[in-house]
Amino acid sequence: MCIRDSHHLLACAAPRSVLVVSPQLDREAPFEQLTQAVEAARTAYHLFDAEGSLVQATPEDYVRFGPEMQAVVIDWLKGLE
């Protein structure tokens, strides 16, 4: 998937819950571009009145899944119950 197509993929998931983890120091998926994609996909979520179902976590970190990020994901998953 190309980063420029991310908003299409995210919009297709609407109105389902999605957590986008976009580290601010990621060299492969530039933070600004991914944030723009999330904001563009919010239009589709708005159509379903599900704006809160698309969540973006933006740690000031590199791409890794350490204990802090694991806690963020676990808390998000618990909120789906």
mmCIF file of N, CA, C and O in Angstrom, residues 16-51:
data_model
loop_
_atom_site.group_PDB
_atom_site.id
_atom_site.type_symbol
_atom_site.label_atom_id
_atom_site.label_comp_id
_atom_site.label_asym_id
_atom_site.label_seq_id
_atom_site.Cartn_x
_atom_site.Cartn_y
_atom_site.Cartn_z
ATOM 1 N N ARG A 16 -16.474 1.066 11.278
ATOM 2 C CA ARG A 16 -15.828 0.203 12.273
ATOM 3 C C ARG A 16 -14.717 0.956 13.013
ATOM 4 O O ARG A 16 -14.118 1.887 12.487
ATOM 5 N N SER A 17 -14.428 0.494 14.196
ATOM 6 C CA SER A 17 -13.385 1.111 15.016
ATOM 7 C C SER A 17 -12.008 0.801 14.447
ATOM 8 O O SER A 17 -11.709 -0.348 14.112
ATOM 9 N N VAL A 18 -11.193 1.840 14.352
ATOM 10 C CA VAL A 18 -9.830 1.705 13.835
ATOM 11 C C VAL A 18 -8.897 2.543 14.702
ATOM 12 O O VAL A 18 -9.203 3.697 15.016
ATOM 13 N N LEU A 19 -7.784 1.960 15.089
ATOM 14 C CA LEU A 19 -6.721 2.677 15.783
ATOM 15 C C LEU A 19 -5.545 2.770 14.821
ATOM 16 O O LEU A 19 -5.014 1.743 14.391
ATOM 17 N N VAL A 20 -5.148 3.972 14.492
ATOM 18 C CA VAL A 20 -3.991 4.202 13.630
ATOM 19 C C VAL A 20 -2.846 4.642 14.527
ATOM 20 O O VAL A 20 -2.933 5.668 15.195
ATOM 21 N N VAL A 21 -1.794 3.857 14.556
ATOM 22 C CA VAL A 21 -0.604 4.206 15.325
ATOM 23 C C VAL A 21 0.402 4.780 14.338
ATOM 24 O O VAL A 21 0.881 4.079 13.451
ATOM 25 N N SER A 22 0.678 6.059 14.479
ATOM 26 C CA SER A 22 1.593 6.724 13.557
ATOM 27 C C SER A 22 2.689 7.442 14.339
ATOM 28 O O SER A 22 2.520 8.587 14.756
ATOM 29 N N PRO A 23 3.809 6.748 14.544
ATOM 30 C CA PRO A 23 4.927 7.355 15.261
ATOM 31 C C PRO A 23 5.424 8.604 14.530
ATOM 32 O O PRO A 23 5.500 8.631 13.301
ATOM 33 N N GLN A 24 5.757 9.611 15.288
ATOM 34 C CA GLN A 24 6.179 10.869 14.699
ATOM 35 C C GLN A 24 7.557 10.807 14.040
ATOM 36 O O GLN A 24 7.884 11.662 13.217
ATOM 37 N N LEU A 25 8.347 9.803 14.368
ATOM 38 C CA LEU A 25 9.702 9.694 13.827
ATOM 39 C C LEU A 25 9.846 8.554 12.819
ATOM 40 O O LEU A 25 10.955 8.090 12.556
ATOM 41 N N ASP A 26 8.747 8.119 12.226
ATOM 42 C CA ASP A 26 8.752 7.031 11.249
ATOM 43 C C ASP A 26 9.271 7.554 9.910
ATOM 44 O O ASP A 26 8.728 8.494 9.335
ATOM 45 N N ARG A 27 10.338 6.939 9.391
ATOM 46 C CA ARG A 27 10.903 7.375 8.109
ATOM 47 C C ARG A 27 10.148 6.792 6.926
ATOM 48 O O ARG A 27 10.173 7.345 5.835
ATOM 49 N N GLU A 28 9.496 5.655 7.100
ATOM 50 C CA GLU A 28 8.816 4.980 5.996
ATOM 51 C C GLU A 28 7.426 5.542 5.724
ATOM 52 O O GLU A 28 6.950 5.520 4.596
ATOM 53 N N ALA A 29 6.756 6.003 6.747
ATOM 54 C CA ALA A 29 5.415 6.590 6.610
ATOM 55 C C ALA A 29 5.456 7.952 7.287
ATOM 56 O O ALA A 29 5.236 8.062 8.494
ATOM 57 N N PRO A 30 5.761 8.995 6.527
ATOM 58 C CA PRO A 30 5.900 10.328 7.125
ATOM 59 C C PRO A 30 4.661 10.728 7.934
ATOM 60 O O PRO A 30 3.526 10.583 7.480
ATOM 61 N N PHE A 31 4.923 11.212 9.125
ATOM 62 C CA PHE A 31 3.868 11.543 10.084
ATOM 63 C C PHE A 31 2.834 12.503 9.495
ATOM 64 O O PHE A 31 1.630 12.298 9.646
ATOM 65 N N GLU A 32 3.286 13.545 8.833
ATOM 66 C CA GLU A 32 2.366 14.538 8.294
ATOM 67 C C GLU A 32 1.438 13.923 7.250
ATOM 68 O O GLU A 32 0.240 14.208 7.228
ATOM 69 N N GLN A 33 1.984 13.069 6.394
ATOM 70 C CA GLN A 33 1.171 12.440 5.350
ATOM 71 C C GLN A 33 0.148 11.484 5.949
ATOM 72 O O GLN A 33 -1.007 11.446 5.503
ATOM 73 N N LEU A 34 0.546 10.738 6.945
ATOM 74 C CA LEU A 34 -0.390 9.795 7.561
ATOM 75 C C LEU A 34 -1.472 10.535 8.342
ATOM 76 O O LEU A 34 -2.637 10.144 8.316
ATOM 77 N N THR A 35 -1.114 11.617 8.991
ATOM 78 C CA THR A 35 -2.112 12.424 9.695
ATOM 79 C C THR A 35 -3.110 13.019 8.704
ATOM 80 O O THR A 35 -4.319 13.044 8.970
ATOM 81 N N GLN A 36 -2.634 13.474 7.552
ATOM 82 C CA GLN A 36 -3.535 13.981 6.514
ATOM 83 C C GLN A 36 -4.468 12.885 6.027
ATOM 84 O O GLN A 36 -5.652 13.133 5.772
ATOM 85 N N ALA A 37 -3.965 11.668 5.898
ATOM 86 C CA ALA A 37 -4.799 10.545 5.462
ATOM 87 C C ALA A 37 -5.892 10.242 6.485
ATOM 88 O O ALA A 37 -7.045 9.995 6.125
ATOM 89 N N VAL A 38 -5.536 10.287 7.767
ATOM 90 C CA VAL A 38 -6.525 10.039 8.818
ATOM 91 C C VAL A 38 -7.598 11.128 8.779
ATOM 92 O O VAL A 38 -8.795 10.840 8.842
ATOM 93 N N GLU A 39 -7.171 12.370 8.632
ATOM 94 C CA GLU A 39 -8.139 13.471 8.583
ATOM 95 C C GLU A 39 -9.043 13.358 7.352
ATOM 96 O O GLU A 39 -10.239 13.635 7.432
ATOM 97 N N ALA A 40 -8.507 12.938 6.224
ATOM 98 C CA ALA A 40 -9.323 12.758 5.023
ATOM 99 C C ALA A 40 -10.333 11.625 5.218
ATOM 100 O O ALA A 40 -11.475 11.718 4.759
ATOM 101 N N ALA A 41 -9.929 10.572 5.896
ATOM 102 C CA ALA A 41 -10.828 9.441 6.130
ATOM 103 C C ALA A 41 -11.937 9.793 7.111
ATOM 104 O O ALA A 41 -12.997 9.165 7.096
ATOM 105 N N ARG A 42 -11.733 10.804 7.923
ATOM 106 C CA ARG A 42 -12.764 11.209 8.876
ATOM 107 C C ARG A 42 -14.059 11.624 8.171
ATOM 108 O O ARG A 42 -15.138 11.536 8.751
ATOM 109 N N THR A 43 -13.956 12.038 6.929
ATOM 110 C CA THR A 43 -15.152 12.395 6.156
ATOM 111 C C THR A 43 -16.087 11.202 6.053
ATOM 112 O O THR A 43 -17.298 11.337 6.242
ATOM 113 N N ALA A 44 -15.546 10.045 5.755
ATOM 114 C CA ALA A 44 -16.368 8.837 5.651
ATOM 115 C C ALA A 44 -16.960 8.479 7.013
ATOM 116 O O ALA A 44 -18.124 8.080 7.106
ATOM 117 N N TYR A 45 -16.177 8.620 8.062
ATOM 118 C CA TYR A 45 -16.684 8.331 9.410
ATOM 119 C C TYR A 45 -17.789 9.319 9.791
ATOM 120 O O TYR A 45 -18.748 8.960 10.460
ATOM 121 N N HIS A 46 -17.655 10.549 9.348
ATOM 122 C CA HIS A 46 -18.679 11.554 9.614
ATOM 123 C C HIS A 46 -20.011 11.166 8.958
ATOM 124 O O HIS A 46 -21.076 11.369 9.539
ATOM 125 N N LEU A 47 -19.946 10.604 7.773
ATOM 126 C CA LEU A 47 -21.165 10.181 7.080
ATOM 127 C C LEU A 47 -21.942 9.142 7.877
ATOM 128 O O LEU A 47 -23.164 9.057 7.784
ATOM 129 N N PHE A 48 -21.233 8.331 8.647
ATOM 130 C CA PHE A 48 -21.852 7.295 9.475
ATOM 131 C C PHE A 48 -22.094 7.769 10.910
ATOM 132 O O PHE A 48 -22.488 6.980 11.757
ATOM 133 N N ASP A 49 -21.809 9.056 11.182
ATOM 134 C CA ASP A 49 -21.919 9.601 12.524
ATOM 135 C C ASP A 49 -21.066 8.779 13.496
ATOM 136 O O ASP A 49 -21.503 8.423 14.594
ATOM 137 N N ALA A 50 -19.851 8.454 13.058
ATOM 138 C CA ALA A 50 -18.964 7.599 13.853
ATOM 139 C C ALA A 50 -17.563 8.200 13.953
ATOM 140 O O ALA A 50 -16.558 7.481 13.913
ATOM 141 N N GLU A 51 -17.500 9.514 14.093
ATOM 142 C CA GLU A 51 -16.195 10.186 14.125
ATOM 143 C C GLU A 51 -15.282 9.647 15.216
ATOM 144 O O GLU A 51 -14.066 9.571 15.041
#
